Amino acid sequence: MGKDWSLYANLLEHWPEIVGPEYARVTTPVKITFPPRQKEAQRASGTLVIRIPKGLAMEFTFKIGIIRERITGYFGYEAISKIIFEPCYALPKEPVVEAEVDPEELATIRKTAKDIPNDELRETLENFGEAVLKSRSRTSSP
């Protein structure tokens, strides 16, 4: 992903909001590629590859426009212009239970990052810290 990893990470994190919880359970964004461009702050007109069960491929074909619109609405610009499906025979994933994050640890992360002058970097580091906390609480739960 290179410098576009934060876009992909945000897409993964908010995938259930974009496609809905039922589709998020059985589909996964696999990769995003962009045409070569220079001197652009935001990458646009990318191609998103979605791993999808073979039985849903036809149904999802009719939803491509809606998914692109939702991604555009989420990011505020046309980050994805093309969607490709990668059919698979995988079993559906178990629903993800949102892990609880200790508010004190989250406040510590935000306090530590508050002096970073670059807003995008600060927000990315805060999101990363929160994801680490969630991951830690998921693995330590019984």
mmCIF file of C-alpha atoms in Angstrom:
data_model
loop_
_atom_site.group_PDB
_atom_site.id
_atom_site.type_symbol
_atom_site.label_atom_id
_atom_site.label_comp_id
_atom_site.label_asym_id
_atom_site.label_seq_id
_atom_site.Cartn_x
_atom_site.Cartn_y
_atom_site.Cartn_z
ATOM 1 C CA MET A 1 0.000 0.000 0.000
ATOM 2 C CA GLY A 2 2.927 2.369 0.509
ATOM 3 C CA LYS A 3 1.794 5.840 1.503
ATOM 4 C CA ASP A 4 -1.848 4.866 0.930
ATOM 5 C CA TRP A 5 -1.942 2.463 3.879
ATOM 6 C CA SER A 6 -4.007 4.841 6.015
ATOM 7 C CA LEU A 7 -6.724 4.972 3.348
ATOM 8 C CA TYR A 8 -6.809 1.174 3.241
ATOM 9 C CA ALA A 9 -6.763 0.939 7.059
ATOM 10 C CA ASN A 10 -9.697 3.357 7.302
ATOM 11 C CA LEU A 11 -11.577 1.370 4.685
ATOM 12 C CA LEU A 12 -11.017 -1.849 6.636
ATOM 13 C CA GLU A 13 -12.022 -0.255 9.914
ATOM 14 C CA HIS A 14 -15.235 1.245 8.528
ATOM 15 C CA TRP A 15 -16.140 -1.556 6.120
ATOM 16 C CA PRO A 16 -19.261 -2.564 8.121
ATOM 17 C CA GLU A 17 -20.545 1.027 7.950
ATOM 18 C CA ILE A 18 -19.891 1.196 4.205
ATOM 19 C CA VAL A 19 -21.427 -2.113 3.068
ATOM 20 C CA GLY A 20 -23.589 -2.927 6.091
ATOM 21 C CA PRO A 21 -22.947 -5.488 8.840
ATOM 22 C CA GLU A 22 -24.332 -8.492 6.935
ATOM 23 C CA TYR A 23 -22.131 -7.957 3.869
ATOM 24 C CA ALA A 24 -19.150 -6.995 6.019
ATOM 25 C CA ARG A 25 -19.403 -10.403 7.653
ATOM 26 C CA VAL A 26 -18.777 -12.213 4.357
ATOM 27 C CA THR A 27 -16.717 -9.752 2.296
ATOM 28 C CA THR A 28 -13.284 -8.217 2.738
ATOM 29 C CA PRO A 29 -11.504 -5.402 0.931
ATOM 30 C CA VAL A 30 -8.252 -7.009 -0.219
ATOM 31 C CA LYS A 31 -6.269 -4.219 -1.851
ATOM 32 C CA ILE A 32 -6.442 -0.798 -3.417
ATOM 33 C CA THR A 33 -4.347 0.248 -6.397
ATOM 34 C CA PHE A 34 -4.070 3.713 -7.883
ATOM 35 C CA PRO A 35 -2.949 4.901 -11.293
ATOM 36 C CA PRO A 36 0.492 6.519 -11.170
ATOM 37 C CA ARG A 37 0.177 10.201 -10.315
ATOM 38 C CA GLN A 38 2.470 12.757 -8.859
ATOM 39 C CA LYS A 39 1.965 15.898 -6.797
ATOM 40 C CA GLU A 40 -1.415 14.852 -5.386
ATOM 41 C CA ALA A 41 -2.162 14.925 -1.688
ATOM 42 C CA GLN A 42 -5.153 12.584 -1.994
ATOM 43 C CA ARG A 43 -5.045 9.533 -4.174
ATOM 44 C CA ALA A 44 -8.140 9.215 -6.387
ATOM 45 C CA SER A 45 -9.685 6.938 -9.005
ATOM 46 C CA GLY A 46 -8.365 3.788 -7.356
ATOM 47 C CA THR A 47 -9.333 0.188 -7.983
ATOM 48 C CA LEU A 48 -10.637 -1.742 -4.983
ATOM 49 C CA VAL A 49 -10.442 -5.537 -4.933
ATOM 50 C CA ILE A 50 -13.054 -7.185 -2.714
ATOM 51 C CA ARG A 51 -12.894 -10.846 -1.682
ATOM 52 C CA ILE A 52 -16.422 -12.219 -1.859
ATOM 53 C CA PRO A 53 -18.072 -15.659 -1.670
ATOM 54 C CA LYS A 54 -18.807 -17.010 -5.153
ATOM 55 C CA GLY A 55 -22.549 -17.121 -4.463
ATOM 56 C CA LEU A 56 -22.731 -13.381 -3.758
ATOM 57 C CA ALA A 57 -20.820 -12.190 -6.821
ATOM 58 C CA MET A 58 -23.910 -11.588 -8.964
ATOM 59 C CA GLU A 59 -25.812 -9.842 -6.149
ATOM 60 C CA PHE A 60 -22.841 -7.612 -5.404
ATOM 61 C CA THR A 61 -22.462 -6.725 -9.088
ATOM 62 C CA PHE A 62 -25.727 -4.818 -8.774
ATOM 63 C CA LYS A 63 -24.440 -2.980 -5.686
ATOM 64 C CA ILE A 64 -21.122 -1.720 -7.107
ATOM 65 C CA GLY A 65 -22.485 1.792 -7.724
ATOM 66 C CA ILE A 66 -23.915 2.040 -4.201
ATOM 67 C CA ILE A 67 -20.662 0.817 -2.622
ATOM 68 C CA ARG A 68 -18.618 3.343 -4.635
ATOM 69 C CA GLU A 69 -20.993 6.131 -3.582
ATOM 70 C CA ARG A 70 -20.716 5.135 0.075
ATOM 71 C CA ILE A 71 -16.912 5.013 -0.097
ATOM 72 C CA THR A 72 -16.905 8.438 -1.786
ATOM 73 C CA GLY A 73 -19.263 9.751 0.907
ATOM 74 C CA TYR A 74 -17.094 8.345 3.668
ATOM 75 C CA PHE A 75 -13.807 9.764 2.347
ATOM 76 C CA GLY A 76 -15.304 12.955 0.909
ATOM 77 C CA TYR A 77 -13.807 12.446 -2.563
ATOM 78 C CA GLU A 78 -13.759 9.757 -5.239
ATOM 79 C CA ALA A 79 -11.057 7.530 -3.808
ATOM 80 C CA ILE A 80 -12.388 4.440 -5.626
ATOM 81 C CA SER A 81 -13.655 4.494 -9.202
ATOM 82 C CA LYS A 82 -13.546 0.760 -9.993
ATOM 83 C CA ILE A 83 -14.401 -2.331 -7.944
ATOM 84 C CA ILE A 84 -13.230 -5.832 -8.829
ATOM 85 C CA PHE A 85 -14.412 -9.006 -7.114
ATOM 86 C CA GLU A 86 -12.123 -11.826 -6.077
ATOM 87 C CA PRO A 87 -14.451 -14.820 -5.677
ATOM 88 C CA CYS A 88 -13.599 -17.399 -3.022
ATOM 89 C CA TYR A 89 -15.089 -20.461 -1.356
ATOM 90 C CA ALA A 90 -14.449 -19.238 2.186
ATOM 91 C CA LEU A 91 -16.836 -19.766 5.049
ATOM 92 C CA PRO A 92 -18.454 -16.650 6.537
ATOM 93 C CA LYS A 93 -16.451 -14.914 9.243
ATOM 94 C CA GLU A 94 -17.753 -14.791 12.766
ATOM 95 C CA PRO A 95 -19.264 -11.440 13.703
ATOM 96 C CA VAL A 96 -16.677 -9.113 15.184
ATOM 97 C CA VAL A 97 -17.490 -7.989 18.676
ATOM 98 C CA GLU A 98 -16.316 -4.443 19.319
ATOM 99 C CA ALA A 99 -13.649 -4.552 22.008
ATOM 100 C CA GLU A 100 -13.824 -2.224 24.981
ATOM 101 C CA VAL A 101 -11.022 0.298 25.273
ATOM 102 C CA ASP A 102 -9.849 1.642 28.603
ATOM 103 C CA PRO A 103 -10.742 5.358 28.501
ATOM 104 C CA GLU A 104 -7.650 6.266 30.556
ATOM 105 C CA GLU A 105 -5.302 4.531 28.097
ATOM 106 C CA LEU A 106 -7.081 6.201 25.178
ATOM 107 C CA ALA A 107 -6.750 9.594 26.888
ATOM 108 C CA THR A 108 -3.028 8.917 27.391
ATOM 109 C CA ILE A 109 -2.602 8.208 23.679
ATOM 110 C CA ARG A 110 -4.411 11.412 22.713
ATOM 111 C CA LYS A 111 -2.438 13.435 25.265
ATOM 112 C CA THR A 112 0.841 12.046 23.945
ATOM 113 C CA ALA A 113 -0.090 12.810 20.322
ATOM 114 C CA LYS A 114 -1.612 16.277 20.882
ATOM 115 C CA ASP A 115 1.649 18.134 20.194
ATOM 116 C CA ILE A 116 2.144 16.588 16.731
ATOM 117 C CA PRO A 117 1.680 19.522 14.345
ATOM 118 C CA ASN A 118 0.579 17.464 11.321
ATOM 119 C CA ASP A 119 -3.164 16.821 11.770
ATOM 120 C CA GLU A 120 -3.270 13.796 9.473
ATOM 121 C CA LEU A 121 -0.275 12.151 11.152
ATOM 122 C CA ARG A 122 -1.662 12.862 14.627
ATOM 123 C CA GLU A 123 -5.060 11.394 13.736
ATOM 124 C CA THR A 124 -3.474 8.337 12.115
ATOM 125 C CA LEU A 125 -1.297 7.676 15.172
ATOM 126 C CA GLU A 126 -4.272 8.107 17.516
ATOM 127 C CA ASN A 127 -6.316 5.653 15.411
ATOM 128 C CA PHE A 128 -3.412 3.223 15.372
ATOM 129 C CA GLY A 129 -3.059 3.459 19.156
ATOM 130 C CA GLU A 130 -6.780 2.856 19.602
ATOM 131 C CA ALA A 131 -6.613 -0.175 17.272
ATOM 132 C CA VAL A 132 -3.708 -1.594 19.303
ATOM 133 C CA LEU A 133 -5.715 -1.142 22.510
ATOM 134 C CA LYS A 134 -8.734 -2.878 20.956
ATOM 135 C CA SER A 135 -6.557 -5.705 19.687
ATOM 136 C CA ARG A 136 -4.975 -6.114 23.100
ATOM 137 C CA SER A 137 -8.360 -6.209 24.851
ATOM 138 C CA ARG A 138 -9.702 -8.773 22.323
ATOM 139 C CA THR A 139 -6.785 -11.139 22.930
ATOM 140 C CA SER A 140 -6.955 -10.775 26.704
ATOM 141 C CA SER A 141 -10.738 -11.400 26.858
ATOM 142 C CA PRO A 142 -11.819 -14.907 27.870
#
